[in-house]
CSV table of C-alpha atoms and ligand atoms in Angstrom, one decimal:
chain,number,residue,atom,x,y,z
A,20,MET,CA,-13.1,19.2,-8.7
A,21,ARG,CA,-15.5,18.2,-11.5
A,22,ILE,CA,-14.2,15.9,-14.3
A,23,ASP,CA,-16.3,15.1,-17.4
A,24,ILE,CA,-15.1,12.5,-19.9
A,25,VAL,CA,-16.4,12.2,-23.4
A,26,THR,CA,-15.6,8.9,-25.2
A,27,ILE,CA,-17.1,6.2,-27.4
A,28,PHE,CA,-15.9,3.6,-24.9
A,29,PRO,CA,-17.4,4.6,-21.5
A,30,GLU,CA,-16.5,1.1,-20.2
A,31,PHE,CA,-12.8,2.0,-20.2
A,32,PHE,CA,-13.5,4.2,-17.2
A,33,GLY,CA,-14.7,1.5,-14.8
A,34,VAL,CA,-11.2,1.6,-13.3
A,35,LEU,CA,-12.0,5.1,-11.8
A,36,ASP,CA,-14.2,3.3,-9.3
A,37,VAL,CA,-11.2,1.7,-7.5
A,38,SER,CA,-8.3,2.9,-5.3
A,39,LEU,CA,-7.7,6.5,-4.3
A,40,VAL,CA,-9.7,8.0,-7.2
A,41,GLY,CA,-12.6,5.7,-6.4
A,42,LYS,CA,-12.5,6.8,-2.7
A,43,ALA,CA,-12.3,10.4,-3.7
A,44,ARG,CA,-15.4,10.0,-5.8
A,45,GLN,CA,-17.3,8.3,-3.0
A,46,SER,CA,-16.3,11.1,-0.6
A,47,GLY,CA,-17.4,13.8,-3.1
A,48,LEU,CA,-13.9,15.2,-3.5
A,49,LEU,CA,-14.0,14.3,-7.2
A,50,ASP,CA,-17.2,14.4,-9.2
A,51,VAL,CA,-16.4,12.3,-12.3
A,52,ARG,CA,-19.0,11.8,-15.0
A,53,VAL,CA,-18.5,9.7,-18.2
A,54,HIS,CA,-20.5,10.6,-21.3
A,55,ASP,CA,-21.0,8.4,-24.4
A,56,LEU,CA,-20.3,10.5,-27.5
A,57,ARG,CA,-22.8,8.4,-29.5
A,58,ASP,CA,-25.6,9.8,-27.3
A,59,TYR,CA,-25.0,13.1,-29.2
A,60,THR,CA,-25.5,11.6,-32.7
A,61,HIS,CA,-28.9,11.6,-34.5
A,62,ASP,CA,-28.6,9.0,-37.2
A,63,ARG,CA,-29.6,5.3,-37.0
A,64,HIS,CA,-26.0,4.1,-36.9
A,65,ARG,CA,-24.9,6.6,-34.3
A,66,THR,CA,-22.0,7.7,-36.6
A,67,VAL,CA,-19.1,9.5,-35.0
A,68,ASP,CA,-16.5,9.4,-37.8
A,69,ASP,CA,-16.1,10.2,-41.5
A,70,THR,CA,-13.3,10.2,-44.2
A,71,PRO,CA,-10.7,13.0,-44.0
A,72,TYR,CA,-10.9,16.0,-46.4
A,73,GLY,CA,-7.7,16.0,-48.5
A,74,GLY,CA,-7.5,12.2,-48.5
A,75,GLY,CA,-5.3,10.0,-46.4
A,76,ALA,CA,-5.6,6.9,-44.3
A,77,GLY,CA,-8.1,6.4,-41.5
A,78,MET,CA,-11.2,8.2,-40.3
A,79,VAL,CA,-11.7,11.5,-38.5
A,80,MET,CA,-14.2,12.2,-35.7
A,81,LYS,CA,-17.1,14.4,-37.0
A,82,PRO,CA,-17.5,17.8,-35.4
A,83,GLU,CA,-21.3,17.7,-34.8
A,84,PRO,CA,-21.5,15.1,-32.0
A,85,TRP,CA,-18.5,16.7,-30.3
A,86,GLY,CA,-20.0,20.2,-30.5
A,87,GLU,CA,-23.3,19.0,-28.9
A,88,ALA,CA,-21.5,17.1,-26.2
A,89,LEU,CA,-19.3,20.0,-25.3
A,90,ASP,CA,-22.3,22.4,-25.4
A,91,ALA,CA,-24.1,20.3,-22.9
A,92,ILE,CA,-21.1,19.8,-20.6
A,93,LEU,CA,-19.8,23.4,-20.7
A,94,ALA,CA,-23.3,24.9,-20.3
A,95,VAL,CA,-23.5,23.2,-16.9
A,96,ALA,CA,-20.1,24.5,-16.0
A,97,ASP,CA,-21.2,28.0,-17.0
A,98,GLN,CA,-23.7,28.0,-14.1
A,99,THR,CA,-21.2,27.0,-11.3
A,100,GLU,CA,-19.0,29.5,-9.5
A,101,PRO,CA,-15.4,29.2,-10.7
A,102,GLN,CA,-12.4,29.6,-8.3
A,103,ASP,CA,-10.6,31.6,-11.0
A,104,PRO,CA,-13.0,33.9,-12.9
A,105,GLY,CA,-10.5,33.8,-15.9
A,106,VAL,CA,-10.6,30.1,-16.7
A,107,SER,CA,-13.4,27.9,-15.4
A,108,SER,CA,-13.0,24.9,-17.6
A,109,VAL,CA,-10.0,23.2,-19.2
A,110,VAL,CA,-10.8,20.9,-22.1
A,111,ILE,CA,-8.0,18.3,-22.4
A,112,VAL,CA,-7.6,16.5,-25.7
A,113,PRO,CA,-5.2,13.6,-25.3
A,114,SER,CA,-3.2,13.3,-28.5
A,115,PRO,CA,0.2,12.1,-29.5
A,116,ALA,CA,0.4,15.5,-31.3
A,117,GLY,CA,0.0,17.4,-28.0
A,118,ARG,CA,2.5,18.9,-25.7
A,119,PRO,CA,4.1,16.4,-23.2
A,120,PHE,CA,2.3,15.7,-19.9
A,121,THR,CA,4.5,16.4,-17.0
A,122,GLN,CA,4.3,16.7,-13.2
A,123,LYS,CA,4.2,20.4,-13.6
A,124,GLU,CA,1.2,20.2,-15.9
A,125,ALA,CA,-0.5,17.8,-13.4
A,126,ARG,CA,0.1,20.4,-10.6
A,127,ASP,CA,-1.4,23.1,-12.7
A,128,LEU,CA,-4.4,21.1,-13.7
A,129,ALA,CA,-5.0,20.2,-10.0
A,130,THR,CA,-5.9,23.9,-9.4
A,131,VAL,CA,-8.7,23.9,-12.0
A,132,ASP,CA,-12.3,23.5,-10.9
A,133,HIS,CA,-13.5,21.7,-14.0
A,134,LEU,CA,-11.6,19.4,-16.4
A,135,VAL,CA,-13.2,17.9,-19.6
A,136,PHE,CA,-11.4,15.0,-21.3
A,137,ALA,CA,-12.3,14.7,-24.9
A,138,CYS,CA,-11.1,11.2,-25.9
A,139,GLY,CA,-10.5,10.9,-29.7
A,140,ARG,CA,-10.2,7.7,-31.6
A,141,TYR,CA,-9.1,6.9,-35.2
A,142,GLU,CA,-7.0,9.8,-36.8
A,143,GLY,CA,-8.3,12.3,-34.2
A,144,ILE,CA,-11.1,14.8,-33.9
A,145,ASP,CA,-11.9,17.5,-36.5
A,146,GLN,CA,-9.7,20.4,-35.6
A,147,ARG,CA,-12.6,22.8,-35.6
A,148,VAL,CA,-14.0,21.2,-32.4
A,149,MET,CA,-10.9,22.4,-30.5
A,150,ASP,CA,-10.8,25.7,-32.3
A,151,HIS,CA,-14.4,26.4,-31.5
A,152,ALA,CA,-14.2,25.3,-27.8
A,153,ALA,CA,-11.3,27.7,-27.3
A,154,THR,CA,-13.5,30.6,-28.4
A,155,ARG,CA,-15.9,30.0,-25.4
A,156,PRO,CA,-15.5,32.4,-22.5
A,157,GLY,CA,-13.8,30.8,-19.6
A,158,VAL,CA,-12.6,27.7,-21.6
A,159,GLU,CA,-9.1,26.8,-22.3
A,160,VAL,CA,-8.2,23.9,-24.6
A,161,ARG,CA,-5.0,21.9,-24.1
A,162,GLU,CA,-3.9,19.1,-26.4
A,163,ILE,CA,-1.7,16.9,-24.3
A,164,SER,CA,0.4,13.8,-25.1
A,165,LEU,CA,1.3,11.1,-22.6
A,166,GLY,CA,4.5,10.3,-24.4
A,167,ASP,CA,6.2,9.7,-27.7
A,168,TYR,CA,4.2,6.7,-28.7
A,169,VAL,CA,0.8,6.1,-30.3
A,170,LEU,CA,-2.1,4.6,-28.3
A,171,ASN,CA,-5.4,3.5,-30.0
A,172,GLY,CA,-7.2,6.5,-28.5
A,173,GLY,CA,-7.3,9.0,-25.7
A,174,GLU,CA,-9.0,6.8,-23.1
A,175,VAL,CA,-5.9,5.3,-21.5
A,176,ALA,CA,-4.1,8.6,-21.6
A,177,ALA,CA,-7.0,10.3,-19.9
A,178,ILE,CA,-7.1,7.7,-17.1
A,179,ALA,CA,-3.3,8.3,-16.5
A,180,MET,CA,-3.8,12.0,-16.4
A,181,ILE,CA,-6.9,11.8,-14.1
A,182,GLU,CA,-4.8,9.7,-11.6
A,183,ALA,CA,-1.8,12.0,-11.7
A,184,VAL,CA,-4.0,15.2,-11.3
A,185,GLY,CA,-6.5,13.7,-8.9
A,186,ARG,CA,-3.9,12.7,-6.3
A,187,LEU,CA,-2.7,16.3,-6.1
A,188,VAL,CA,-6.2,17.6,-5.3
A,189,PRO,CA,-6.0,18.6,-1.6
A,190,GLY,CA,-7.4,15.9,0.7
A,191,MET,CA,-6.9,13.0,-1.8
A,192,VAL,CA,-3.7,11.6,-0.4
A,193,GLY,CA,-3.7,10.9,3.4
A,194,ASN,CA,-0.1,12.1,4.0
A,195,PRO,CA,0.6,15.1,1.8
A,196,GLU,CA,4.3,14.9,2.7
A,197,SER,CA,4.5,11.7,0.6
A,198,LEU,CA,3.7,13.9,-2.5
A,199,THR,CA,6.8,16.0,-2.2
A,200,GLU,CA,9.2,13.1,-1.8
A,201,GLU,CA,8.6,11.4,-5.0
A,202,SER,CA,10.0,11.3,-8.5
A,203,HIS,CA,9.7,14.5,-10.6
A,204,GLU,CA,8.6,16.7,-7.7
A,205,ASP,CA,12.1,18.2,-7.3
A,206,GLY,CA,13.3,17.6,-10.8
A,207,LEU,CA,15.0,14.4,-9.8
A,208,LEU,CA,14.0,10.7,-9.8
A,209,GLU,CA,13.1,9.2,-6.4
A,210,TYR,CA,15.7,7.5,-4.2
A,211,PRO,CA,15.4,3.6,-3.8
A,212,SER,CA,13.2,2.5,-0.8
A,213,TYR,CA,13.6,-0.6,1.5
A,214,THR,CA,11.6,-2.2,4.2
A,215,LYS,CA,12.0,-5.2,6.6
A,216,PRO,CA,13.7,-7.7,6.6
A,217,SER,CA,17.2,-6.0,6.5
A,218,ALA,CA,18.6,-9.0,4.7
A,219,TRP,CA,16.7,-10.9,2.0
A,220,ARG,CA,17.9,-13.5,-0.5
A,221,GLY,CA,21.5,-12.4,0.1
A,222,HIS,CA,20.7,-8.7,-0.6
A,223,GLU,CA,21.3,-6.3,2.4
A,224,VAL,CA,19.6,-3.0,3.0
A,225,PRO,CA,22.2,-0.2,2.8
A,226,ALA,CA,23.8,0.1,6.3
A,227,ILE,CA,23.3,3.9,6.4
A,228,LEU,CA,19.5,3.4,6.5
A,229,LEU,CA,19.8,1.3,9.7
A,230,GLY,CA,21.9,3.7,11.6
A,231,GLY,CA,19.3,6.4,12.6
A,232,ASN,CA,21.5,9.3,11.6
A,233,HIS,CA,18.8,11.4,9.8
A,234,GLY,CA,21.3,14.0,8.3
A,235,ALA,CA,23.4,11.2,6.8
A,236,ILE,CA,20.3,9.4,5.5
A,237,ALA,CA,19.0,12.6,3.9
A,238,ALA,CA,22.4,13.2,2.2
A,239,TRP,CA,22.6,9.6,1.0
A,240,ARG,CA,19.1,9.7,-0.4
A,241,HIS,CA,19.9,12.9,-2.3
A,242,ASP,CA,23.1,11.4,-3.7
A,243,GLN,CA,21.1,8.4,-4.8
A,244,GLN,CA,18.5,10.7,-6.5
A,245,VAL,CA,21.3,12.5,-8.4
A,246,GLU,CA,23.1,9.2,-9.4
A,247,ARG,CA,19.9,7.5,-10.5
A,248,THR,CA,18.8,10.6,-12.5
A,249,ARG,CA,22.2,10.9,-14.2
A,250,ARG,CA,22.1,7.2,-15.1
A,251,VAL,CA,18.5,6.8,-16.2
A,252,ARG,CA,17.3,10.3,-17.2
A,253,PRO,CA,20.3,12.6,-17.9
A,254,ASP,CA,17.9,14.8,-19.9
A,255,LEU,CA,16.4,16.0,-16.6
A,256,LEU,CA,19.7,17.4,-15.2
A,257,PRO,CA,20.8,20.9,-16.1
A,258,ASP,CA,23.4,21.0,-18.9
A,259,GLN,CA,27.0,20.5,-17.6
A,260,PRO,CA,29.4,23.3,-18.6
B,21,ADE,N1,-3.8,9.1,-28.1
B,21,ADE,C1,-3.1,8.3,-28.9
B,21,ADE,N2,-1.8,8.3,-28.5
B,21,ADE,C2,-1.7,9.2,-27.5
B,21,ADE,C3,-0.6,9.6,-26.7
B,21,ADE,N3,0.6,9.2,-26.8
B,21,ADE,N4,-0.9,10.5,-25.7
B,21,ADE,C4,-2.1,11.0,-25.5
B,21,ADE,N5,-3.2,10.6,-26.2
B,21,ADE,C5,-3.0,9.7,-27.2
Protein backbone atom coordinates (compact mmCIF):
# COMPACT_ATOMS: atom_id res chain seq x y z
CA MET A 1 0.00 0.00 0.00
CA ARG A 2 1.19 3.48 -0.81
CA ILE A 3 0.40 6.34 1.59
CA ASP A 4 1.10 9.99 0.77
CA ILE A 5 0.70 12.63 3.46
CA VAL A 6 0.47 16.37 2.74
CA THR A 7 1.02 18.68 5.71
CA ILE A 8 2.68 21.93 6.78
CA PHE A 9 4.24 19.98 9.69
CA PRO A 10 6.16 17.02 8.20
CA GLU A 11 7.97 16.57 11.53
CA PHE A 12 4.77 15.21 13.12
CA PHE A 13 5.18 12.03 11.11
CA GLY A 14 8.52 10.93 12.62
CA VAL A 15 6.47 8.51 14.73
CA LEU A 16 5.73 6.47 11.59
CA ASP A 17 9.36 5.24 11.74
CA VAL A 18 8.74 3.21 14.91
CA SER A 19 6.84 0.08 15.93
CA LEU A 20 4.76 -2.00 13.50
CA VAL A 21 4.28 0.78 10.95
CA GLY A 22 8.04 1.46 10.97
CA LYS A 23 8.78 -2.23 10.39
CA ALA A 24 6.20 -2.43 7.61
CA ARG A 25 7.86 0.55 5.93
CA GLN A 26 11.29 -1.07 6.20
CA SER A 27 10.00 -4.33 4.73
CA GLY A 28 8.31 -2.48 1.85
CA LEU A 29 4.78 -3.49 2.86
CA LEU A 30 3.92 0.19 3.36
CA ASP A 31 5.38 2.92 1.16
CA VAL A 32 4.78 6.12 3.19
CA ARG A 33 5.82 9.51 1.83
CA VAL A 34 5.43 12.85 3.60
CA HIS A 35 5.15 16.05 1.55
CA ASP A 36 5.50 19.63 2.81
CA LEU A 37 2.58 21.67 1.45
CA ARG A 38 4.80 24.78 1.46
CA ASP A 39 6.94 23.19 -1.28
CA TYR A 40 3.97 23.85 -3.57
CA THR A 41 3.82 27.61 -2.88
CA HIS A 42 5.53 30.21 -5.10
CA ASP A 43 5.72 33.34 -2.94
CA ARG A 44 8.59 34.47 -0.71
CA HIS A 45 6.61 33.75 2.48
CA ARG A 46 5.42 30.32 1.31
CA THR A 47 1.86 31.32 2.15
CA VAL A 48 -0.69 28.55 2.60
CA ASP A 49 -3.66 30.40 4.15
CA ASP A 50 -5.86 33.46 3.66
CA THR A 51 -8.93 35.10 5.22
CA PRO A 52 -12.32 33.46 4.67
CA TYR A 53 -14.78 34.78 2.09
CA GLY A 54 -17.94 35.86 3.91
CA GLY A 55 -15.96 36.82 7.01
CA GLY A 56 -15.57 34.96 10.26
CA ALA A 57 -12.76 33.97 12.59
CA GLY A 58 -9.57 32.23 11.56
CA MET A 59 -7.88 31.49 8.27
CA VAL A 60 -8.63 29.07 5.45
CA MET A 61 -6.03 27.05 3.53
CA LYS A 62 -5.63 28.38 -0.03
CA PRO A 63 -6.60 26.08 -2.89
CA GLU A 64 -3.57 26.62 -5.17
CA PRO A 65 -0.83 24.83 -3.14
CA TRP A 66 -3.23 21.97 -2.40
CA GLY A 67 -4.16 21.68 -6.06
CA GLU A 68 -0.51 21.47 -7.12
CA ALA A 69 0.39 18.98 -4.38
CA LEU A 70 -2.51 16.68 -5.27
CA ASP A 71 -1.74 17.03 -9.01
CA ALA A 72 1.81 15.78 -8.36
CA ILE A 73 0.80 12.95 -6.02
CA LEU A 74 -2.18 11.71 -8.00
CA ALA A 75 -0.29 11.89 -11.32
CA VAL A 76 2.17 9.31 -9.95
CA ALA A 77 -0.75 7.12 -8.87
CA ASP A 78 -2.27 7.38 -12.37
CA GLN A 79 0.74 5.46 -13.71
CA THR A 80 0.53 2.50 -11.30
CA GLU A 81 -1.73 -0.52 -11.75
CA PRO A 82 -4.71 -0.35 -9.37
CA GLN A 83 -6.17 -3.49 -7.72
CA ASP A 84 -9.66 -2.13 -8.32
CA PRO A 85 -9.97 -0.33 -11.67
CA GLY A 86 -12.88 1.74 -10.25
CA VAL A 87 -11.12 3.57 -7.43
CA SER A 88 -7.32 3.72 -7.36
CA SER A 89 -6.78 6.47 -4.78
CA VAL A 90 -8.73 7.61 -1.75
CA VAL A 91 -7.99 11.14 -0.54
CA ILE A 92 -8.70 11.34 3.18
CA VAL A 93 -9.27 14.76 4.68
CA PRO A 94 -9.23 14.51 8.48
CA SER A 95 -11.83 16.96 9.77
CA PRO A 96 -14.12 17.28 12.78
CA ALA A 97 -16.85 17.91 10.17
CA GLY A 98 -16.28 14.49 8.56
CA ARG A 99 -18.04 11.19 9.10
CA PRO A 100 -16.83 9.19 12.11
CA PHE A 101 -13.79 6.92 11.73
CA THR A 102 -14.68 3.34 12.69
CA GLN A 103 -13.13 -0.12 12.52
CA LYS A 104 -15.37 -0.78 9.50
CA GLU A 105 -13.90 2.27 7.75
CA ALA A 106 -10.37 1.06 8.65
CA ARG A 107 -11.12 -2.38 7.17
CA ASP A 108 -12.41 -0.79 4.00
CA LEU A 109 -9.42 1.56 3.62
CA ALA A 110 -7.03 -1.39 4.15
CA THR A 111 -8.18 -2.75 0.76
CA VAL A 112 -7.23 0.43 -1.14
CA ASP A 113 -3.89 0.60 -3.05
CA HIS A 114 -3.24 4.29 -2.48
CA LEU A 115 -4.26 6.59 0.38
CA VAL A 116 -3.56 10.31 0.42
CA PHE A 117 -3.96 12.16 3.72
CA ALA A 118 -4.59 15.89 3.25
CA CYS A 119 -3.91 17.41 6.66
CA GLY A 120 -5.58 20.79 7.08
CA ARG A 121 -4.87 23.40 9.75
CA TYR A 122 -6.67 26.56 10.81
CA GLU A 123 -10.37 26.62 9.81
CA GLY A 124 -9.81 23.94 7.17
CA ILE A 125 -9.07 23.70 3.46
CA ASP A 126 -10.94 25.65 0.74
CA GLN A 127 -13.86 23.33 -0.12
CA ARG A 128 -13.04 23.46 -3.84
CA VAL A 129 -9.90 21.40 -3.24
CA MET A 130 -12.04 18.43 -2.15
CA ASP A 131 -14.68 19.12 -4.80
CA HIS A 132 -12.07 19.21 -7.58
CA ALA A 133 -10.17 16.11 -6.37
CA ALA A 134 -13.45 14.18 -6.40
CA THR A 135 -13.85 14.92 -10.13
CA ARG A 136 -10.59 13.12 -10.99
CA PRO A 137 -11.06 9.67 -12.51
CA GLY A 138 -10.29 6.89 -10.02
CA VAL A 139 -10.20 9.26 -7.04
CA GLU A 140 -12.58 9.21 -4.11
CA VAL A 141 -12.52 11.88 -1.40
CA ARG A 142 -13.55 11.09 2.18
CA GLU A 143 -13.73 13.67 4.95
CA ILE A 144 -13.30 11.68 8.16
CA SER A 145 -13.43 12.69 11.83
CA LEU A 146 -11.56 10.93 14.60
CA GLY A 147 -14.25 11.86 17.12
CA ASP A 148 -16.47 14.60 18.45
CA TYR A 149 -13.71 16.94 19.58
CA VAL A 150 -11.49 19.46 17.84
CA LEU A 151 -7.77 18.96 17.26
CA ASN A 152 -5.45 21.72 16.02
CA GLY A 153 -5.12 20.05 12.64
CA GLY A 154 -5.40 16.77 10.77
CA GLU A 155 -1.91 15.44 11.56
CA VAL A 156 -2.65 13.53 14.79
CA ALA A 157 -5.87 12.18 13.27
CA ALA A 158 -3.96 11.00 10.18
CA ILE A 159 -1.40 9.18 12.33
CA ALA A 160 -4.20 7.40 14.23
CA MET A 161 -5.91 6.39 10.99
CA ILE A 162 -2.65 5.19 9.40
CA GLU A 163 -1.99 2.96 12.42
CA ALA A 164 -5.55 1.57 12.44
CA VAL A 165 -5.52 0.91 8.68
CA GLY A 166 -1.88 -0.17 8.40
CA ARG A 167 -2.23 -2.99 10.94
CA LEU A 168 -5.03 -4.50 8.83
CA VAL A 169 -2.89 -4.70 5.69
CA PRO A 170 -2.13 -8.43 5.18
CA GLY A 171 1.32 -9.30 6.52
CA MET A 172 1.53 -6.39 9.01
CA VAL A 173 0.52 -8.21 12.18
CA GLY A 174 2.38 -11.48 12.88
CA ASN A 175 -0.62 -13.42 14.21
CA PRO A 176 -3.70 -12.42 12.17
CA GLU A 177 -5.95 -14.18 14.71
CA SER A 178 -5.17 -11.43 17.20
CA LEU A 179 -6.92 -9.01 14.81
CA THR A 180 -10.26 -10.77 15.08
CA GLU A 181 -10.25 -11.02 18.87
CA GLU A 182 -10.19 -7.36 19.72
CA SER A 183 -12.55 -4.52 20.51
CA HIS A 184 -14.92 -3.46 17.70
CA GLU A 185 -14.15 -6.40 15.39
CA ASP A 186 -17.37 -8.21 16.37
CA GLY A 187 -19.32 -5.12 17.45
CA LEU A 188 -18.40 -5.64 21.12
CA LEU A 189 -15.60 -4.37 23.34
CA GLU A 190 -12.77 -6.78 24.12
CA TYR A 191 -12.86 -9.01 27.23
CA PRO A 192 -10.34 -8.29 30.06
CA SER A 193 -6.93 -10.01 29.79
CA TYR A 194 -4.62 -11.39 32.49
CA THR A 195 -1.12 -12.90 32.66
CA LYS A 196 1.11 -14.34 35.40
CA PRO A 197 1.26 -14.15 38.39
CA SER A 198 -2.21 -15.52 39.25
CA ALA A 199 -2.35 -13.37 42.41
CA TRP A 200 -0.97 -9.83 42.48
CA ARG A 201 -1.40 -7.20 45.22
CA GLY A 202 -4.42 -9.03 46.55
CA HIS A 203 -6.14 -9.28 43.14
CA GLU A 204 -6.76 -12.80 41.77
CA VAL A 205 -7.04 -13.85 38.13
CA PRO A 206 -10.64 -15.14 37.61
CA ALA A 207 -10.56 -18.86 38.50
CA ILE A 208 -12.23 -19.91 35.27
CA LEU A 209 -9.15 -18.82 33.27
CA LEU A 210 -6.93 -21.18 35.29
CA GLY A 211 -9.11 -24.28 34.76
CA GLY A 212 -8.26 -25.13 31.13
CA ASN A 213 -11.92 -25.65 30.10
CA HIS A 214 -11.81 -23.91 26.73
CA GLY A 215 -15.59 -23.93 26.17
CA ALA A 216 -16.23 -22.39 29.58
CA ILE A 217 -13.48 -19.82 29.01
CA ALA A 218 -14.93 -18.80 25.64
CA ALA A 219 -18.43 -18.43 27.19
CA TRP A 220 -17.04 -16.40 30.11
CA ARG A 221 -15.12 -14.12 27.74
CA HIS A 222 -18.22 -13.51 25.65
CA ASP A 223 -20.26 -12.67 28.78
CA GLN A 224 -17.52 -10.24 29.81
CA GLN A 225 -17.64 -8.59 26.37
CA VAL A 226 -21.40 -8.13 26.58
CA GLU A 227 -21.28 -6.87 30.17
CA ARG A 228 -18.45 -4.42 29.45
CA THR A 229 -20.15 -3.13 26.29
CA ARG A 230 -23.47 -2.66 28.12
CA ARG A 231 -21.70 -0.76 30.93
CA VAL A 232 -19.27 1.38 28.90
CA ARG A 233 -20.74 1.63 25.39
CA PRO A 234 -24.45 0.78 25.42
CA ASP A 235 -24.76 2.66 22.11
CA LEU A 236 -22.96 -0.26 20.39
CA LEU A 237 -25.62 -2.81 21.38
CA PRO A 238 -28.77 -3.35 19.30
CA ASP A 239 -31.81 -1.50 20.72
CA GLN A 240 -33.62 -3.56 23.36
CA PRO A 241 -37.33 -4.11 22.59
N1 LIG B 1 -8.95 17.94 12.71
C1 LIG B 1 -9.33 18.68 13.75
N2 LIG B 1 -10.14 17.99 14.56
C2 LIG B 1 -10.27 16.75 14.01
C3 LIG B 1 -10.97 15.58 14.36
N3 LIG B 1 -11.74 15.52 15.45
N4 LIG B 1 -10.88 14.53 13.56
C4 LIG B 1 -10.14 14.57 12.44
N5 LIG B 1 -9.46 15.64 12.05
C5 LIG B 1 -9.51 16.73 12.83
